[in-house]
Amino acid sequence: MVKTVAKLLLTLSVLASFVAGSVAFAAGSDKDKMNKARELYAKGKLNEAVEIYSKIPPSSDFWLEALEERAWAHTRQGKFEESLADLQSITSPVWAPQVGPETYLLSTFVSLKICAYKDVTKKIEIFKKRMLPRVDALQTMIDQPISEETWTTLSKMKKSDLNMSSLGQQAEKYPRYFYRDLQLTSLVKQGSRDKAQARLKVLAKQDLAEIETNLKKMKIIDVELIQNVLTMDKDQAAKNKKLKFSGIDKNKSMTFPVSDEEVWVDEVGHFEVKTDNCPHKGASL
């Protein structure tokens, strides 16, 4: 009981620190780091990109993006363990309203690559479950006039008081990172409500298109999953039975079961995954 209370207090302390330390989009140093990391990633300098992504602190509004893009770099390097570790952090329910569809796609793809077929099925369902409310909210934003609640939220952009942390669970009702859009910010500061509404609708349509694109890719993964299972010969099936998670030195590490049902904030960003190579080569993105 004492340990449980102590861990709860630690979690609340970390969460409070995280919220208090959150910074707005104008935090130039983190923005510059992200731009530099993306430049290195585009040039194929993945190790250097990973190093810079790792410098983005949890207090930054760019932190979730940094973890996702670092996971992409790990995936391109074939380092699926590192990729899954990052993805386990950012696809937890804590960040569900803030995470984009491509993150879930990558997590599902990596599970397919390591033959974690049960996880593939589970993640496809999670994708649908978490994206459906967002689709409904975005479609409502497109179809209906802007509400007073939405305009009040947008008005906070005049003072740069908006970021993912301050939006919290409300983030899923809006286009992702809408407060970073320079055109929308300018219109809000001018008090041009109608034009701001039109711009917000454009951003909402872009998000819906992104969700649709990733849903189509999810369907491709689903088809490949079925093909992998149905076409696997006896030799491959025998190898799959031997597929197991790599051993961990219990003298050097403490291990706990990972579950999406219970998330400790102090664990986020510190997951490690160990898995042996998959004997069945699969799709590529």
PDB file of C-alpha atoms in Angstrom:
ATOM      1  CA  MET A   1       0.000   0.000   0.000  1.00  0.00           C
ATOM      2  CA  VAL A   2       2.813   2.392   0.933  1.00  0.00           C
ATOM      3  CA  LYS A   3       4.641   1.630  -2.317  1.00  0.00           C
ATOM      4  CA  THR A   4       1.459   2.190  -4.321  1.00  0.00           C
ATOM      5  CA  VAL A   5       0.835   5.566  -2.689  1.00  0.00           C
ATOM      6  CA  ALA A   6       4.467   6.551  -3.160  1.00  0.00           C
ATOM      7  CA  LYS A   7       4.352   5.674  -6.847  1.00  0.00           C
ATOM      8  CA  LEU A   8       1.078   7.556  -7.250  1.00  0.00           C
ATOM      9  CA  LEU A   9       2.599  10.638  -5.643  1.00  0.00           C
ATOM     10  CA  LEU A  10       5.638  10.337  -7.904  1.00  0.00           C
ATOM     11  CA  THR A  11       3.389  10.029 -10.945  1.00  0.00           C
ATOM     12  CA  LEU A  12       1.363  13.091  -9.948  1.00  0.00           C
ATOM     13  CA  SER A  13       4.575  15.002  -9.341  1.00  0.00           C
ATOM     14  CA  VAL A  14       5.924  14.078 -12.771  1.00  0.00           C
ATOM     15  CA  LEU A  15       2.618  14.973 -14.410  1.00  0.00           C
ATOM     16  CA  ALA A  16       2.496  18.331 -12.649  1.00  0.00           C
ATOM     17  CA  SER A  17       6.053  19.034 -13.714  1.00  0.00           C
ATOM     18  CA  PHE A  18       5.219  18.026 -17.271  1.00  0.00           C
ATOM     19  CA  VAL A  19       2.216  20.358 -17.469  1.00  0.00           C
ATOM     20  CA  ALA A  20       3.962  23.233 -15.729  1.00  0.00           C
ATOM     21  CA  GLY A  21       6.998  22.889 -17.946  1.00  0.00           C
ATOM     22  CA  SER A  22       5.120  22.729 -21.237  1.00  0.00           C
ATOM     23  CA  VAL A  23       6.212  25.380 -23.678  1.00  0.00           C
ATOM     24  CA  ALA A  24       4.429  27.023 -26.575  1.00  0.00           C
ATOM     25  CA  PHE A  25       5.229  26.672 -30.248  1.00  0.00           C
ATOM     26  CA  ALA A  26       7.439  29.747 -30.099  1.00  0.00           C
ATOM     27  CA  ALA A  27      10.145  27.804 -28.257  1.00  0.00           C
ATOM     28  CA  GLY A  28      12.663  28.371 -31.002  1.00  0.00           C
ATOM     29  CA  SER A  29      15.396  26.054 -29.768  1.00  0.00           C
ATOM     30  CA  ASP A  30      13.221  22.930 -29.918  1.00  0.00           C
ATOM     31  CA  LYS A  31      11.771  23.976 -33.260  1.00  0.00           C
ATOM     32  CA  ASP A  32      15.295  24.442 -34.610  1.00  0.00           C
ATOM     33  CA  LYS A  33      16.317  21.027 -33.303  1.00  0.00           C
ATOM     34  CA  MET A  34      13.347  19.399 -35.013  1.00  0.00           C
ATOM     35  CA  ASN A  35      14.141  21.120 -38.297  1.00  0.00           C
ATOM     36  CA  LYS A  36      17.768  20.011 -38.067  1.00  0.00           C
ATOM     37  CA  ALA A  37      16.805  16.426 -37.220  1.00  0.00           C
ATOM     38  CA  ARG A  38      14.368  16.322 -40.149  1.00  0.00           C
ATOM     39  CA  GLU A  39      17.047  17.644 -42.469  1.00  0.00           C
ATOM     40  CA  LEU A  40      19.427  14.892 -41.355  1.00  0.00           C
ATOM     41  CA  TYR A  41      16.678  12.274 -41.661  1.00  0.00           C
ATOM     42  CA  ALA A  42      15.948  13.368 -45.236  1.00  0.00           C
ATOM     43  CA  LYS A  43      19.646  12.993 -46.071  1.00  0.00           C
ATOM     44  CA  GLY A  44      19.702   9.482 -44.638  1.00  0.00           C
ATOM     45  CA  LYS A  45      21.904  10.472 -41.701  1.00  0.00           C
ATOM     46  CA  LEU A  46      19.739   8.524 -39.305  1.00  0.00           C
ATOM     47  CA  ASN A  47      22.119   8.171 -36.355  1.00  0.00           C
ATOM     48  CA  GLU A  48      22.669  11.922 -36.269  1.00  0.00           C
ATOM     49  CA  ALA A  49      18.933  12.542 -36.580  1.00  0.00           C
ATOM     50  CA  VAL A  50      18.165  10.171 -33.698  1.00  0.00           C
ATOM     51  CA  GLU A  51      20.723  11.952 -31.538  1.00  0.00           C
ATOM     52  CA  ILE A  52      19.021  15.314 -32.058  1.00  0.00           C
ATOM     53  CA  TYR A  53      15.487  13.947 -31.659  1.00  0.00           C
ATOM     54  CA  SER A  54      16.624  12.558 -28.310  1.00  0.00           C
ATOM     55  CA  LYS A  55      17.474  16.067 -27.107  1.00  0.00           C
ATOM     56  CA  ILE A  56      13.834  17.219 -27.205  1.00  0.00           C
ATOM     57  CA  PRO A  57      12.619  17.210 -23.555  1.00  0.00           C
ATOM     58  CA  PRO A  58       9.208  15.905 -22.390  1.00  0.00           C
ATOM     59  CA  SER A  59       8.262  19.479 -21.469  1.00  0.00           C
ATOM     60  CA  SER A  60       8.410  20.494 -25.137  1.00  0.00           C
ATOM     61  CA  ASP A  61       5.369  20.780 -27.391  1.00  0.00           C
ATOM     62  CA  PHE A  62       7.498  18.900 -29.946  1.00  0.00           C
ATOM     63  CA  TRP A  63       8.211  15.902 -27.714  1.00  0.00           C
ATOM     64  CA  LEU A  64       5.578  13.529 -29.125  1.00  0.00           C
ATOM     65  CA  GLU A  65       6.621  14.397 -32.673  1.00  0.00           C
ATOM     66  CA  ALA A  66      10.260  13.827 -31.772  1.00  0.00           C
ATOM     67  CA  LEU A  67       9.496  10.351 -30.416  1.00  0.00           C
ATOM     68  CA  GLU A  68       7.433   9.448 -33.476  1.00  0.00           C
ATOM     69  CA  GLU A  69      10.052  10.646 -35.937  1.00  0.00           C
ATOM     70  CA  ARG A  70      12.796   8.939 -33.943  1.00  0.00           C
ATOM     71  CA  ALA A  71      10.745   5.740 -34.224  1.00  0.00           C
ATOM     72  CA  TRP A  72      10.643   6.192 -38.010  1.00  0.00           C
ATOM     73  CA  ALA A  73      14.430   6.559 -38.033  1.00  0.00           C
ATOM     74  CA  HIS A  74      14.836   3.388 -35.959  1.00  0.00           C
ATOM     75  CA  THR A  75      12.484   1.551 -38.326  1.00  0.00           C
ATOM     76  CA  ARG A  76      14.477   2.601 -41.383  1.00  0.00           C
ATOM     77  CA  GLN A  77      17.572   1.266 -39.622  1.00  0.00           C
ATOM     78  CA  GLY A  78      15.825  -2.035 -38.915  1.00  0.00           C
ATOM     79  CA  LYS A  79      16.015  -1.354 -35.178  1.00  0.00           C
ATOM     80  CA  PHE A  80      12.495  -2.518 -34.454  1.00  0.00           C
ATOM     81  CA  GLU A  81      13.055  -2.892 -30.711  1.00  0.00           C
ATOM     82  CA  GLU A  82      13.970   0.780 -30.336  1.00  0.00           C
ATOM     83  CA  SER A  83      11.110   1.787 -32.605  1.00  0.00           C
ATOM     84  CA  LEU A  84       8.531  -0.174 -30.619  1.00  0.00           C
ATOM     85  CA  ALA A  85       9.868   1.262 -27.368  1.00  0.00           C
ATOM     86  CA  ASP A  86       9.208   4.812 -28.598  1.00  0.00           C
ATOM     87  CA  LEU A  87       5.842   3.879 -30.058  1.00  0.00           C
ATOM     88  CA  GLN A  88       4.724   2.170 -26.845  1.00  0.00           C
ATOM     89  CA  SER A  89       5.202   5.522 -25.130  1.00  0.00           C
ATOM     90  CA  ILE A  90       3.313   7.739 -27.545  1.00  0.00           C
ATOM     91  CA  THR A  91       0.446   5.361 -28.384  1.00  0.00           C
ATOM     92  CA  SER A  92      -0.528   4.955 -24.733  1.00  0.00           C
ATOM     93  CA  PRO A  93      -4.013   6.274 -23.803  1.00  0.00           C
ATOM     94  CA  VAL A  94      -2.402   9.245 -22.039  1.00  0.00           C
ATOM     95  CA  TRP A  95      -1.607  10.866 -25.392  1.00  0.00           C
ATOM     96  CA  ALA A  96      -4.480   9.435 -27.475  1.00  0.00           C
ATOM     97  CA  PRO A  97      -6.091  12.830 -28.263  1.00  0.00           C
ATOM     98  CA  GLN A  98      -2.756  14.240 -29.428  1.00  0.00           C
ATOM     99  CA  VAL A  99      -1.290  11.452 -31.555  1.00  0.00           C
ATOM    100  CA  GLY A 100      -1.814  11.366 -35.313  1.00  0.00           C
ATOM    101  CA  PRO A 101      -2.917   8.391 -37.443  1.00  0.00           C
ATOM    102  CA  GLU A 102       0.522   7.769 -38.930  1.00  0.00           C
ATOM    103  CA  THR A 103       1.890   6.912 -35.485  1.00  0.00           C
ATOM    104  CA  TYR A 104      -0.578   4.040 -35.136  1.00  0.00           C
ATOM    105  CA  LEU A 105       0.213   2.934 -38.678  1.00  0.00           C
ATOM    106  CA  LEU A 106       3.927   2.743 -37.913  1.00  0.00           C
ATOM    107  CA  SER A 107       3.332   0.834 -34.685  1.00  0.00           C
ATOM    108  CA  THR A 108       1.148  -1.682 -36.532  1.00  0.00           C
ATOM    109  CA  PHE A 109       3.674  -2.014 -39.350  1.00  0.00           C
ATOM    110  CA  VAL A 110       6.547  -2.730 -36.953  1.00  0.00           C
ATOM    111  CA  SER A 111       4.468  -5.394 -35.201  1.00  0.00           C
ATOM    112  CA  LEU A 112       3.884  -6.999 -38.601  1.00  0.00           C
ATOM    113  CA  LYS A 113       7.620  -6.939 -39.321  1.00  0.00           C
ATOM    114  CA  ILE A 114       8.418  -8.860 -36.128  1.00  0.00           C
ATOM    115  CA  CYS A 115       5.524 -11.311 -36.670  1.00  0.00           C
ATOM    116  CA  ALA A 116       3.594 -10.082 -33.626  1.00  0.00           C
ATOM    117  CA  TYR A 117       0.365 -10.906 -35.436  1.00  0.00           C
ATOM    118  CA  LYS A 118      -1.935 -10.655 -32.423  1.00  0.00           C
ATOM    119  CA  ASP A 119      -0.600  -7.162 -31.798  1.00  0.00           C
ATOM    120  CA  VAL A 120      -1.261  -6.230 -35.428  1.00  0.00           C
ATOM    121  CA  THR A 121      -4.931  -7.147 -35.089  1.00  0.00           C
ATOM    122  CA  LYS A 122      -5.185  -5.347 -31.757  1.00  0.00           C
ATOM    123  CA  LYS A 123      -3.546  -2.184 -33.069  1.00  0.00           C
ATOM    124  CA  ILE A 124      -5.792  -2.013 -36.119  1.00  0.00           C
ATOM    125  CA  GLU A 125      -8.789  -2.057 -33.789  1.00  0.00           C
ATOM    126  CA  ILE A 126      -7.214   0.576 -31.529  1.00  0.00           C
ATOM    127  CA  PHE A 127      -6.636   2.772 -34.585  1.00  0.00           C
ATOM    128  CA  LYS A 128     -10.317   2.589 -35.528  1.00  0.00           C
ATOM    129  CA  LYS A 129     -11.462   3.148 -31.949  1.00  0.00           C
ATOM    130  CA  ARG A 130      -9.304   6.225 -31.410  1.00  0.00           C
ATOM    131  CA  MET A 131      -9.743   7.787 -34.833  1.00  0.00           C
ATOM    132  CA  LEU A 132     -13.550   7.502 -35.017  1.00  0.00           C
ATOM    133  CA  PRO A 133     -14.278  10.220 -32.393  1.00  0.00           C
ATOM    134  CA  ARG A 134     -11.753  12.479 -34.109  1.00  0.00           C
ATOM    135  CA  VAL A 135     -13.368  11.923 -37.499  1.00  0.00           C
ATOM    136  CA  ASP A 136     -16.778  12.812 -36.051  1.00  0.00           C
ATOM    137  CA  ALA A 137     -15.417  15.969 -34.402  1.00  0.00           C
ATOM    138  CA  LEU A 138     -13.586  17.119 -37.525  1.00  0.00           C
ATOM    139  CA  GLN A 139     -16.596  16.463 -39.742  1.00  0.00           C
ATOM    140  CA  THR A 140     -18.778  18.465 -37.358  1.00  0.00           C
ATOM    141  CA  MET A 141     -16.278  21.322 -37.550  1.00  0.00           C
ATOM    142  CA  ILE A 142     -16.519  21.242 -41.345  1.00  0.00           C
ATOM    143  CA  ASP A 143     -20.315  21.017 -41.499  1.00  0.00           C
ATOM    144  CA  GLN A 144     -21.344  23.471 -38.789  1.00  0.00           C
ATOM    145  CA  PRO A 145     -20.598  27.131 -37.963  1.00  0.00           C
ATOM    146  CA  ILE A 146     -17.839  27.735 -35.469  1.00  0.00           C
ATOM    147  CA  SER A 147     -19.084  27.503 -31.882  1.00  0.00           C
ATOM    148  CA  GLU A 148     -18.456  30.043 -29.141  1.00  0.00           C
ATOM    149  CA  GLU A 149     -16.395  27.438 -27.306  1.00  0.00           C
ATOM    150  CA  THR A 150     -14.171  26.947 -30.342  1.00  0.00           C
ATOM    151  CA  TRP A 151     -13.762  30.679 -30.902  1.00  0.00           C
ATOM    152  CA  THR A 152     -12.844  31.150 -27.241  1.00  0.00           C
ATOM    153  CA  THR A 153     -10.186  28.473 -27.646  1.00  0.00           C
ATOM    154  CA  LEU A 154      -8.881  30.063 -30.839  1.00  0.00           C
ATOM    155  CA  SER A 155      -8.722  33.455 -29.138  1.00  0.00           C
ATOM    156  CA  LYS A 156      -6.027  32.112 -26.839  1.00  0.00           C
ATOM    157  CA  MET A 157      -3.766  32.040 -29.891  1.00  0.00           C
ATOM    158  CA  LYS A 158      -3.549  35.832 -29.648  1.00  0.00           C
ATOM    159  CA  LYS A 159      -1.262  35.393 -26.655  1.00  0.00           C
ATOM    160  CA  SER A 160       0.365  32.131 -27.801  1.00  0.00           C
ATOM    161  CA  ASP A 161      -1.277  30.371 -24.858  1.00  0.00           C
ATOM    162  CA  LEU A 162      -2.133  27.190 -26.751  1.00  0.00           C
ATOM    163  CA  ASN A 163      -0.210  23.934 -26.953  1.00  0.00           C
ATOM    164  CA  MET A 164      -1.019  20.240 -26.774  1.00  0.00           C
ATOM    165  CA  SER A 165      -0.611  20.143 -23.020  1.00  0.00           C
ATOM    166  CA  SER A 166      -3.054  22.992 -22.394  1.00  0.00           C
ATOM    167  CA  LEU A 167      -5.603  21.463 -24.784  1.00  0.00           C
ATOM    168  CA  GLY A 168      -5.458  18.075 -23.064  1.00  0.00           C
ATOM    169  CA  GLN A 169      -8.359  15.777 -23.949  1.00  0.00           C
ATOM    170  CA  GLN A 170      -9.927  18.559 -26.025  1.00  0.00           C
ATOM    171  CA  ALA A 171      -7.150  18.213 -28.599  1.00  0.00           C
ATOM    172  CA  GLU A 172      -9.010  15.478 -30.491  1.00  0.00           C
ATOM    173  CA  LYS A 173     -11.765  17.971 -31.364  1.00  0.00           C
ATOM    174  CA  TYR A 174      -9.405  20.122 -33.402  1.00  0.00           C
ATOM    175  CA  PRO A 175      -7.014  19.688 -36.329  1.00  0.00           C
ATOM    176  CA  ARG A 176      -3.630  18.622 -34.992  1.00  0.00           C
ATOM    177  CA  TYR A 177      -1.296  21.512 -34.188  1.00  0.00           C
ATOM    178  CA  PHE A 178      -3.798  24.006 -35.591  1.00  0.00           C
ATOM    179  CA  TYR A 179      -2.339  26.655 -33.284  1.00  0.00           C
ATOM    180  CA  ARG A 180       0.944  26.470 -35.208  1.00  0.00           C
ATOM    181  CA  ASP A 181      -0.697  27.449 -38.484  1.00  0.00           C
ATOM    182  CA  LEU A 182       0.590  30.936 -39.287  1.00  0.00           C
ATOM    183  CA  GLN A 183      -2.371  31.855 -41.478  1.00  0.00           C
ATOM    184  CA  LEU A 184      -4.898  30.867 -38.822  1.00  0.00           C
ATOM    185  CA  THR A 185      -2.913  32.664 -36.124  1.00  0.00           C
ATOM    186  CA  SER A 186      -2.869  35.851 -38.194  1.00  0.00           C
ATOM    187  CA  LEU A 187      -6.627  35.705 -38.827  1.00  0.00           C
ATOM    188  CA  VAL A 188      -7.408  35.134 -35.152  1.00  0.00           C
ATOM    189  CA  LYS A 189      -5.219  38.047 -34.101  1.00  0.00           C
ATOM    190  CA  GLN A 190      -7.048  40.224 -36.636  1.00  0.00           C
ATOM    191  CA  GLY A 191     -10.376  39.114 -35.182  1.00  0.00           C
ATOM    192  CA  SER A 192     -11.505  37.794 -38.592  1.00  0.00           C
ATOM    193  CA  ARG A 193     -13.857  35.134 -37.288  1.00  0.00           C
ATOM    194  CA  ASP A 194     -15.347  34.084 -40.640  1.00  0.00           C
ATOM    195  CA  LYS A 195     -11.972  33.778 -42.341  1.00  0.00           C
ATOM    196  CA  ALA A 196     -10.528  31.972 -39.326  1.00  0.00           C
ATOM    197  CA  GLN A 197     -13.430  29.531 -39.495  1.00  0.00           C
ATOM    198  CA  ALA A 198     -12.772  28.927 -43.191  1.00  0.00           C
ATOM    199  CA  ARG A 199      -9.101  28.264 -42.493  1.00  0.00           C
ATOM    200  CA  LEU A 200      -9.957  25.913 -39.629  1.00  0.00           C
ATOM    201  CA  LYS A 201     -12.214  23.941 -41.978  1.00  0.00           C
ATOM    202  CA  VAL A 202      -9.334  23.597 -44.453  1.00  0.00           C
ATOM    203  CA  LEU A 203      -7.109  22.203 -41.695  1.00  0.00           C
ATOM    204  CA  ALA A 204      -9.879  19.829 -40.594  1.00  0.00           C
ATOM    205  CA  LYS A 205     -10.229  18.505 -44.155  1.00  0.00           C
ATOM    206  CA  GLN A 206      -6.473  17.932 -44.311  1.00  0.00           C
ATOM    207  CA  ASP A 207      -6.611  15.901 -41.106  1.00  0.00           C
ATOM    208  CA  LEU A 208      -9.524  13.838 -42.405  1.00  0.00           C
ATOM    209  CA  ALA A 209      -7.594  13.125 -45.597  1.00  0.00           C
ATOM    210  CA  GLU A 210      -4.592  12.001 -43.539  1.00  0.00           C
ATOM    211  CA  ILE A 211      -6.763   9.659 -41.478  1.00  0.00           C
ATOM    212  CA  GLU A 212      -8.312   8.214 -44.643  1.00  0.00           C
ATOM    213  CA  THR A 213      -4.888   7.663 -46.229  1.00  0.00           C
ATOM    214  CA  ASN A 214      -3.576   5.828 -43.187  1.00  0.00           C
ATOM    215  CA  LEU A 215      -6.771   3.789 -42.892  1.00  0.00           C
ATOM    216  CA  LYS A 216      -6.191   2.536 -46.448  1.00  0.00           C
ATOM    217  CA  LYS A 217      -2.629   1.574 -45.513  1.00  0.00           C
ATOM    218  CA  MET A 218      -3.970  -0.206 -42.431  1.00  0.00           C
ATOM    219  CA  LYS A 219      -6.195  -2.267 -44.724  1.00  0.00           C
ATOM    220  CA  ILE A 220      -3.138  -3.235 -46.774  1.00  0.00           C
ATOM    221  CA  ILE A 221      -1.381  -4.373 -43.597  1.00  0.00           C
ATOM    222  CA  ASP A 222      -4.492  -6.330 -42.636  1.00  0.00           C
ATOM    223  CA  VAL A 223      -4.472  -8.106 -46.008  1.00  0.00           C
ATOM    224  CA  GLU A 224      -0.772  -8.903 -45.698  1.00  0.00           C
ATOM    225  CA  LEU A 225      -1.368 -10.250 -42.207  1.00  0.00           C
ATOM    226  CA  ILE A 226      -3.947 -12.687 -43.580  1.00  0.00           C
ATOM    227  CA  GLN A 227      -1.625 -13.693 -46.421  1.00  0.00           C
ATOM    228  CA  ASN A 228       1.274 -14.286 -44.033  1.00  0.00           C
ATOM    229  CA  VAL A 229      -0.830 -16.525 -41.833  1.00  0.00           C
ATOM    230  CA  LEU A 230      -2.437 -18.475 -44.676  1.00  0.00           C
ATOM    231  CA  THR A 231       0.694 -18.992 -46.785  1.00  0.00           C
ATOM    232  CA  MET A 232       3.086 -19.837 -43.992  1.00  0.00           C
ATOM    233  CA  ASP A 233       4.508 -23.316 -44.669  1.00  0.00           C
ATOM    234  CA  LYS A 234       5.290 -25.925 -42.029  1.00  0.00           C
ATOM    235  CA  ASP A 235       8.905 -24.880 -41.715  1.00  0.00           C
ATOM    236  CA  GLN A 236       7.973 -21.265 -41.129  1.00  0.00           C
ATOM    237  CA  ALA A 237       5.256 -22.311 -38.711  1.00  0.00           C
ATOM    238  CA  ALA A 238       7.796 -24.314 -36.733  1.00  0.00           C
ATOM    239  CA  LYS A 239      10.111 -21.322 -36.585  1.00  0.00           C
ATOM    240  CA  ASN A 240       7.291 -19.075 -35.443  1.00  0.00           C
ATOM    241  CA  LYS A 241       6.581 -21.399 -32.536  1.00  0.00           C
ATOM    242  CA  LYS A 242      10.140 -20.793 -31.404  1.00  0.00           C
ATOM    243  CA  LEU A 243       9.869 -17.021 -31.825  1.00  0.00           C
ATOM    244  CA  LYS A 244      10.186 -15.453 -28.409  1.00  0.00           C
ATOM    245  CA  PHE A 245      11.256 -12.284 -26.703  1.00  0.00           C
ATOM    246  CA  SER A 246      14.951 -11.969 -26.047  1.00  0.00           C
ATOM    247  CA  GLY A 247      16.270 -12.566 -22.597  1.00  0.00           C
ATOM    248  CA  ILE A 248      16.915  -9.733 -20.165  1.00  0.00           C
ATOM    249  CA  ASP A 249      19.583  -9.756 -17.486  1.00  0.00           C
ATOM    250  CA  LYS A 250      17.452  -9.743 -14.338  1.00  0.00           C
ATOM    251  CA  ASN A 251      20.468  -8.676 -12.289  1.00  0.00           C
ATOM    252  CA  LYS A 252      20.653  -5.422 -14.229  1.00  0.00           C
ATOM    253  CA  SER A 253      17.026  -4.687 -15.092  1.00  0.00           C
ATOM    254  CA  MET A 254      13.611  -4.607 -13.474  1.00  0.00           C
ATOM    255  CA  THR A 255      10.754  -5.729 -15.697  1.00  0.00           C
ATOM    256  CA  PHE A 256       7.044  -5.043 -15.422  1.00  0.00           C
ATOM    257  CA  PRO A 257       4.116  -6.179 -17.589  1.00  0.00           C
ATOM    258  CA  VAL A 258       3.060  -3.506 -20.083  1.00  0.00           C
ATOM    259  CA  SER A 259      -0.638  -2.773 -20.403  1.00  0.00           C
ATOM    260  CA  ASP A 260      -2.611  -0.005 -22.076  1.00  0.00           C
ATOM    261  CA  GLU A 261      -5.172  -0.300 -19.304  1.00  0.00           C
ATOM    262  CA  GLU A 262      -2.846   1.237 -16.691  1.00  0.00           C
ATOM    263  CA  VAL A 263      -0.230   3.840 -17.563  1.00  0.00           C
ATOM    264  CA  TRP A 264       2.258   5.414 -15.167  1.00  0.00           C
ATOM    265  CA  VAL A 265       3.359   8.788 -16.487  1.00  0.00           C
ATOM    266  CA  ASP A 266       6.898   8.354 -15.152  1.00  0.00           C
ATOM    267  CA  GLU A 267       7.291   5.269 -17.373  1.00  0.00           C
ATOM    268  CA  VAL A 268       6.376   7.084 -20.587  1.00  0.00           C
ATOM    269  CA  GLY A 269       9.425   7.615 -22.765  1.00  0.00           C
ATOM    270  CA  HIS A 270      11.435   4.951 -20.935  1.00  0.00           C
ATOM    271  CA  PHE A 271      10.110   1.682 -22.364  1.00  0.00           C
ATOM    272  CA  GLU A 272      12.470  -0.980 -23.681  1.00  0.00           C
ATOM    273  CA  VAL A 273      11.498  -3.803 -26.024  1.00  0.00           C
ATOM    274  CA  LYS A 274      13.407  -7.011 -26.690  1.00  0.00           C
ATOM    275  CA  THR A 275      12.448  -9.343 -29.531  1.00  0.00           C
ATOM    276  CA  ASP A 276      14.178 -11.869 -31.759  1.00  0.00           C
ATOM    277  CA  ASN A 277      14.151 -11.530 -35.540  1.00  0.00           C
ATOM    278  CA  CYS A 278      10.987 -12.464 -37.384  1.00  0.00           C
ATOM    279  CA  PRO A 279      11.460 -15.459 -39.704  1.00  0.00           C
ATOM    280  CA  HIS A 280       8.857 -14.152 -42.148  1.00  0.00           C
ATOM    281  CA  LYS A 281       9.759 -11.128 -44.273  1.00  0.00           C
ATOM    282  CA  GLY A 282       6.816  -8.796 -44.679  1.00  0.00           C
ATOM    283  CA  ALA A 283       5.663  -5.516 -46.131  1.00  0.00           C
ATOM    284  CA  SER A 284       7.499  -2.250 -46.445  1.00  0.00           C
ATOM    285  CA  LEU A 285       6.244   1.303 -46.141  1.00  0.00           C
TER     286      LEU A 285
END
